GROMACS .gro file of C-alpha atoms in nm:
model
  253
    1UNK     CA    1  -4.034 -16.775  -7.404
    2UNK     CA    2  -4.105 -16.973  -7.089
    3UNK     CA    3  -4.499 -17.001  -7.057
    4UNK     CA    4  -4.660 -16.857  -6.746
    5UNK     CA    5  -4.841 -17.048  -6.516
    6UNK     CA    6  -5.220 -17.030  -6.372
    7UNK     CA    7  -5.098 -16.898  -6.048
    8UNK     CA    8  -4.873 -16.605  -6.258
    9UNK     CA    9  -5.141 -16.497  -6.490
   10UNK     CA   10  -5.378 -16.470  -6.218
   11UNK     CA   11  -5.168 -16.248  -6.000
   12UNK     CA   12  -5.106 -16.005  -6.312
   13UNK     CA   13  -5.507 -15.953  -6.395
   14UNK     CA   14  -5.546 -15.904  -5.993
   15UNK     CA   15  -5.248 -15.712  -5.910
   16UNK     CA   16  -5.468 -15.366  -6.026
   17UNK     CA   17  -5.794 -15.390  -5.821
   18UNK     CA   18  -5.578 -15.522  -5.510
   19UNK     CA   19  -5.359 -15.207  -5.511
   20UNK     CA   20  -5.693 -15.019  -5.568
   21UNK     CA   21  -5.849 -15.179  -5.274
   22UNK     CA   22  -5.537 -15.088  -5.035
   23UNK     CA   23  -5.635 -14.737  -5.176
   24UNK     CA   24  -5.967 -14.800  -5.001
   25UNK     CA   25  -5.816 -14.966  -4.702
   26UNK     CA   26  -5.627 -14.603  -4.700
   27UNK     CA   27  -5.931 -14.416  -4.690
   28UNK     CA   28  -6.149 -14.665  -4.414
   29UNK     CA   29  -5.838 -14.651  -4.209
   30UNK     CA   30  -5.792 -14.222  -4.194
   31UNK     CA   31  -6.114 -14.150  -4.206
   32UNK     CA   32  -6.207 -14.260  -3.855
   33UNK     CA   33  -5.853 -14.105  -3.738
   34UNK     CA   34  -5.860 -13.772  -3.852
   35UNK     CA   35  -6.243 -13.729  -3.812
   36UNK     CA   36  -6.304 -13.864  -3.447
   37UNK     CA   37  -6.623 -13.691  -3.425
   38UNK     CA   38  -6.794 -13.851  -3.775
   39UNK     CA   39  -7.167 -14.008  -3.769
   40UNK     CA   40  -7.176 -14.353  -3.638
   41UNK     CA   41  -7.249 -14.491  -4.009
   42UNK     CA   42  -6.924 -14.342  -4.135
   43UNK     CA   43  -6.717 -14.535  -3.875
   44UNK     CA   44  -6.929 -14.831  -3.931
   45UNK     CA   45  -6.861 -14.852  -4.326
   46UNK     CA   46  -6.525 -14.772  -4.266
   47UNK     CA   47  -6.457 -15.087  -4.018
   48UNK     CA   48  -6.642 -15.295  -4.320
   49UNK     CA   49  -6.466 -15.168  -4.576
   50UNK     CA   50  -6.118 -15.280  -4.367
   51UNK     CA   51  -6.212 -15.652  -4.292
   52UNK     CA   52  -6.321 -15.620  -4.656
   53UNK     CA   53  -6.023 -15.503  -4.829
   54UNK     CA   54  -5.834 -15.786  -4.603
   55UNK     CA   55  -6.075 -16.016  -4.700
   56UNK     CA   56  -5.980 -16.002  -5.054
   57UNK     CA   57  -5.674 -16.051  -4.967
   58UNK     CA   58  -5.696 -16.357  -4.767
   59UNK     CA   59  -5.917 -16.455  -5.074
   60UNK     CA   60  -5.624 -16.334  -5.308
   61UNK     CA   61  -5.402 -16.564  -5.102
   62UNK     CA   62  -5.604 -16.869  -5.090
   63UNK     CA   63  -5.638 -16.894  -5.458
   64UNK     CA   64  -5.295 -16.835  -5.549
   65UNK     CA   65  -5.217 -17.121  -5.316
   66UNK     CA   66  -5.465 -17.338  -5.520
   67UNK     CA   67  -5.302 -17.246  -5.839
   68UNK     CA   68  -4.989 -17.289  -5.705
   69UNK     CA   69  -4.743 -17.606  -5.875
   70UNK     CA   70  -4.638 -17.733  -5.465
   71UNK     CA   71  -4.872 -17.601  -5.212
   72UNK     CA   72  -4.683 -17.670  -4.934
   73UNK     CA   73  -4.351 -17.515  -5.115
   74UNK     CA   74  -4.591 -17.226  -5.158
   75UNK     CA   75  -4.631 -17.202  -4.807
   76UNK     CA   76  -4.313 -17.211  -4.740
   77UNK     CA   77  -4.140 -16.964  -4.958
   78UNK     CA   78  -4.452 -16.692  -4.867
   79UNK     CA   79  -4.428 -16.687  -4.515
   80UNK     CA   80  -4.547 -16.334  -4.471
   81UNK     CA   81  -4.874 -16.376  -4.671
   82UNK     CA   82  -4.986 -16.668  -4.487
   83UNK     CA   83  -4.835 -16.399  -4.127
   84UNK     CA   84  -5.070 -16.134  -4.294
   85UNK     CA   85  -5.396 -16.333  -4.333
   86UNK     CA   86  -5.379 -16.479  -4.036
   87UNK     CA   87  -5.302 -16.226  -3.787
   88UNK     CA   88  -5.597 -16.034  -3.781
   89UNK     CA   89  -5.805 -16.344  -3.685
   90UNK     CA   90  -5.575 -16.363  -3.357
   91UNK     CA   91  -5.722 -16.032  -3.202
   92UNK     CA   92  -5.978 -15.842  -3.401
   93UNK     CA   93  -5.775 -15.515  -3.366
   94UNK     CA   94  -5.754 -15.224  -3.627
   95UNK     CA   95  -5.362 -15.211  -3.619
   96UNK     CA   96  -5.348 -15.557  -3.665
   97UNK     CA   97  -5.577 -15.535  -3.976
   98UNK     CA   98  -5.319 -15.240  -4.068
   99UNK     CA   99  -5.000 -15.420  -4.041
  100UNK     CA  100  -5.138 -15.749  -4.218
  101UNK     CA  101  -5.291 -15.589  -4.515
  102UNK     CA  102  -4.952 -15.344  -4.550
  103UNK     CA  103  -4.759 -15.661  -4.571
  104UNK     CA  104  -4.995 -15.824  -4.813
  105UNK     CA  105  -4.977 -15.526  -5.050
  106UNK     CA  106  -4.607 -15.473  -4.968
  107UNK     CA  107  -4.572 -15.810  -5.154
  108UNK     CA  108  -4.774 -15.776  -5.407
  109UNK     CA  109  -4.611 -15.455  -5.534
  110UNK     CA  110  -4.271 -15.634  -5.533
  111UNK     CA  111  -4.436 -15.882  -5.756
  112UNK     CA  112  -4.549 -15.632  -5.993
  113UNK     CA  113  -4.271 -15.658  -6.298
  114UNK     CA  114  -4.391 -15.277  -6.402
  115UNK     CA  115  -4.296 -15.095  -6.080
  116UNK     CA  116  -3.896 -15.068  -6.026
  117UNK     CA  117  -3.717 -15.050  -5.721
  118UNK     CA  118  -3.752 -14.666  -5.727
  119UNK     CA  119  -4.106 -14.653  -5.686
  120UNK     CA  120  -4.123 -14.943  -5.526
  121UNK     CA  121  -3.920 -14.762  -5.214
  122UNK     CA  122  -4.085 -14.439  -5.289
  123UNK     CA  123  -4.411 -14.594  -5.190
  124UNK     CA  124  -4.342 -14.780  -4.897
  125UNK     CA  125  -4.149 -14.454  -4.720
  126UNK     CA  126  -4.489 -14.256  -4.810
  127UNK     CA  127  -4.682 -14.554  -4.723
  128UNK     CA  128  -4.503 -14.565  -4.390
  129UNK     CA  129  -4.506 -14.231  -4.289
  130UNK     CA  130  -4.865 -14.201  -4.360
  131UNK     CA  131  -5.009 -14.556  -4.157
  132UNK     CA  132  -4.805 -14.442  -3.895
  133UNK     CA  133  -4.869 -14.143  -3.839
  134UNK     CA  134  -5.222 -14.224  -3.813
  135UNK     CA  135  -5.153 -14.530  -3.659
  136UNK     CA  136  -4.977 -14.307  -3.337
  137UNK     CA  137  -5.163 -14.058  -3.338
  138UNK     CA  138  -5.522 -14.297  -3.275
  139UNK     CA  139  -5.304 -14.456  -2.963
  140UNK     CA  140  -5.153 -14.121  -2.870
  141UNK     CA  141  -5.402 -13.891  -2.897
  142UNK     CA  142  -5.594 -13.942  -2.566
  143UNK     CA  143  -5.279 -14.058  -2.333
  144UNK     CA  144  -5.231 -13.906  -2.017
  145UNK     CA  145  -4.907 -13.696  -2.037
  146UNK     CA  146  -4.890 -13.752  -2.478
  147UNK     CA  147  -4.780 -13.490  -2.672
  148UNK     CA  148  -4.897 -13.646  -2.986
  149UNK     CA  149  -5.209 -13.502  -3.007
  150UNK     CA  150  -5.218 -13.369  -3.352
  151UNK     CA  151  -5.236 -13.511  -3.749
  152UNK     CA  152  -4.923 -13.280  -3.784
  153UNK     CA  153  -4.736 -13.361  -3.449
  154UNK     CA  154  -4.781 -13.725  -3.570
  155UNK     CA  155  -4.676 -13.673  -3.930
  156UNK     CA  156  -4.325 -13.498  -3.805
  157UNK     CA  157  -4.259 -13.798  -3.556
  158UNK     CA  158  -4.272 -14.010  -3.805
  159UNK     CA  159  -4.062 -13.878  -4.029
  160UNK     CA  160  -3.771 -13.827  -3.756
  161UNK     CA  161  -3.844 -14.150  -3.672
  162UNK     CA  162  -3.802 -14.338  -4.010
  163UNK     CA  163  -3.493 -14.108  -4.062
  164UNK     CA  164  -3.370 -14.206  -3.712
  165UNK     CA  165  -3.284 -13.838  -3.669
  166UNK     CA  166  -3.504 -13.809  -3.364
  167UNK     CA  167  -3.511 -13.497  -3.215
  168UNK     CA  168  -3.754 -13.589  -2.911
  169UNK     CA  169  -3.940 -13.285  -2.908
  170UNK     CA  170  -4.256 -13.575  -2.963
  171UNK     CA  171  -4.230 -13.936  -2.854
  172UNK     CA  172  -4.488 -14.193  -2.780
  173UNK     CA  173  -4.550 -14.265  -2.391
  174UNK     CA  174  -4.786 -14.571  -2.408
  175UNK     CA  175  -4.676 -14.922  -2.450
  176UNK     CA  176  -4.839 -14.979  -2.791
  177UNK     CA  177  -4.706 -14.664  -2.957
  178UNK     CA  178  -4.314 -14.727  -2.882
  179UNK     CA  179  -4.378 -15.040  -3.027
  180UNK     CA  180  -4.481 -14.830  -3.309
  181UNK     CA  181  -4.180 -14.656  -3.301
  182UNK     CA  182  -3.956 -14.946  -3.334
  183UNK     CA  183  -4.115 -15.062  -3.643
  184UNK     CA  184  -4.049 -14.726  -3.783
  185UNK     CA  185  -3.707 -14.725  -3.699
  186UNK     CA  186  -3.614 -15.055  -3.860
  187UNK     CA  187  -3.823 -14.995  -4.157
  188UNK     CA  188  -3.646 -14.695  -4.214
  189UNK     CA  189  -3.273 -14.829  -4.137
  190UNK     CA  190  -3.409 -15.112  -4.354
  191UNK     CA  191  -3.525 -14.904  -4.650
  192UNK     CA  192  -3.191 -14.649  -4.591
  193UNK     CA  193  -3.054 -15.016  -4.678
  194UNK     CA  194  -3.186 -15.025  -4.991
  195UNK     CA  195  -3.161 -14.710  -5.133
  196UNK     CA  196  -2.799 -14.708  -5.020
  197UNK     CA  197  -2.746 -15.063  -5.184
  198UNK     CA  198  -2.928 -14.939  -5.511
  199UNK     CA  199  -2.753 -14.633  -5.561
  200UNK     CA  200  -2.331 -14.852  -5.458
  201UNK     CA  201  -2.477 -15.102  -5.743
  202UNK     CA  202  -2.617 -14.835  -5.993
  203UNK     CA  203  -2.209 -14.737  -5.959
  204UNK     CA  204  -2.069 -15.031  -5.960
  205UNK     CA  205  -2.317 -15.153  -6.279
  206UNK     CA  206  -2.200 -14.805  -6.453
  207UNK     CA  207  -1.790 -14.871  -6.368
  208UNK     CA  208  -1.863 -15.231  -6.535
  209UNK     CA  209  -1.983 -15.101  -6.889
  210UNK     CA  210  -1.698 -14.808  -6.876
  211UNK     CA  211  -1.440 -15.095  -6.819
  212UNK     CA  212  -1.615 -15.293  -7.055
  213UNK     CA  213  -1.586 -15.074  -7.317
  214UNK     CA  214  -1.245 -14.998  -7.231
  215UNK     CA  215  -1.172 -15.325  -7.294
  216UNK     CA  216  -1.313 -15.356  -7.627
  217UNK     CA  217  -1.221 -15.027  -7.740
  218UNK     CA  218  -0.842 -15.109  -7.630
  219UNK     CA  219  -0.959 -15.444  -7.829
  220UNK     CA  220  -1.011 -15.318  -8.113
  221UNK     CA  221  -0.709 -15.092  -8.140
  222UNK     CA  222  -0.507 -15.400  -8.093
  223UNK     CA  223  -0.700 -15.587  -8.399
  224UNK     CA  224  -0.598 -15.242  -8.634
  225UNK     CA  225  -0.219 -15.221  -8.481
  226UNK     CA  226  -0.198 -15.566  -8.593
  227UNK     CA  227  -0.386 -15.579  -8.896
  228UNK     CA  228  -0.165 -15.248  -9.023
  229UNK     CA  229   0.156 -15.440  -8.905
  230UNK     CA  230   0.022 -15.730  -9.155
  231UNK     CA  231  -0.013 -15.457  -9.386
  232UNK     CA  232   0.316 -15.257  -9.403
  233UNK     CA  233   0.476 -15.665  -9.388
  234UNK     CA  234   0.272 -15.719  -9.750
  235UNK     CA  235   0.400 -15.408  -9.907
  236UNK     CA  236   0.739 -15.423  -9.787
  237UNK     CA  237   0.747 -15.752  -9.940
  238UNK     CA  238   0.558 -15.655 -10.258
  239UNK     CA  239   0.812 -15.371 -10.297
  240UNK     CA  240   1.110 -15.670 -10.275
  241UNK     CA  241   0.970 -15.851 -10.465
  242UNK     CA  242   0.925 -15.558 -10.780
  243UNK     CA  243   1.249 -15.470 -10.697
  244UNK     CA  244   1.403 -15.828 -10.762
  245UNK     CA  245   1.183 -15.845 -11.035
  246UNK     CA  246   1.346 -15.510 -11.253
  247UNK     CA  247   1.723 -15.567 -11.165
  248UNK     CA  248   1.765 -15.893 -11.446
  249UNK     CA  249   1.602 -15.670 -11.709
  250UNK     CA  250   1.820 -15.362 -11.653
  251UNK     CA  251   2.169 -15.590 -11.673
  252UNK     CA  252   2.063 -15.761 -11.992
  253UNK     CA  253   2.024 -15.403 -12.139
   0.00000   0.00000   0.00000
């Protein structure tokens, strides 16, 4: 068995409280969203508890590139990660902190050996849905002419959105949330993708082991037919050989 490195064993004992942090990233990040009106002090722990939660991550990130065999081949083959940490230092703004931190524990769950494709894309539609729906609705909410103005209204956008059914009885009218929209869109062409490409190889896998046992059934007939042939060929010339055998007796009688 192939021994596992610093840099693996350190992402499986942290791969737990990092998905329970972006559980508490959740939280920070609805809280102030669906409660506009909350004390100061909630909105305040709720901003620390974001950079905090990315934080980690950026920690998570820098330490994995220490343990890592080649840094710079690191760097290189995790080109998201290094997108994620960074981009909330460009512009200090909440939906930056959002799509950096989503990234960082969208690739962390595909690390995770445990959690199959299934869940995996189970996740990130529910996941989806849920950031953006809050994520529109906090740029929505207070445009002039929006009709995204509710937790619910926001909630059924997105989910005509990531189907790209789109009925337009809501759509975004500022700048920033159509820009929201299009990342919907292509997640959810991009995760239609998947599930489509899952369920043509879960098929194809399942055609493979019928024809393979096909084969070795049709295999193993083959192997009898020819092993009986032998068979009847050694009687037939056991018999001949009996018969040979009793014919000099009878004639001397």
């Amino acid at each position: 068995m192939k021994e596992r490195t610093a840099q693996m064993r350190w992402e499986a004992r942290t791969q737990g409280p990092l998905l329970g942090l972006a559980v508490a990233f959740a939280v920070a990040y609805a809280v102030p969203i669906v409660a506009p009106g909350a004390d100061a002090w909630v909105h305040s722990a709720c901003t620390v508890t974001e950079w905090a939660v990315w934080a980690a991550f950026a920690a998570d990130y820098l330490v994995r590139l220490a343990l890592a065999p080649g840094r710079w081949l690191f760097v290189r083959s995790h080109p998201l990660d290094l997108l994620a940490v960074a981009l909330p230092l460009v512009q200090p703004l909440r939906l930056l902190r959002l799509v950096s931190t989503l990234l960082l524990v969208g690739r962390r769950a595909r690390m995770a050996p445990q959690i199959t494709l299934t869940t995996y894309v189970g996740g990130a539609v529910v996941g989806l849905m849920m950031f953006g729906s809050l994520a529109v609705l906090r740029v929505e909410r207070d445009a002039p002419g929006g009709n995204i103005r509710t937790l619910g209204d926001a909630v059924w956008w997105s989910f005509t959105t990531m189907t790209t059914v789109g009925y337009g009885d809501h759509a975004p009218t500022t700048g920033l949330g159509r820009l929201l929209a299009v990342g919907l869109m292509i997640s959810g062409i991009a995760l239609l993708g998947v599930v489509t490409a899952n369920i043509a190889a879960w098929f194809i896998a399942r055609f493979e082991r019928d024809d393979a046992e096909e084969r070795r059934q049709t295999a193993l007939l083959e192997a009898l037919t020819s092993e009986v042939k032998q068979l009847r060929a050694e009687v037939a010339r056991l018999s001949g050989t009996e018969a040979g055998a009793s014919v000099p007796g009878q004639a001397d009688r």
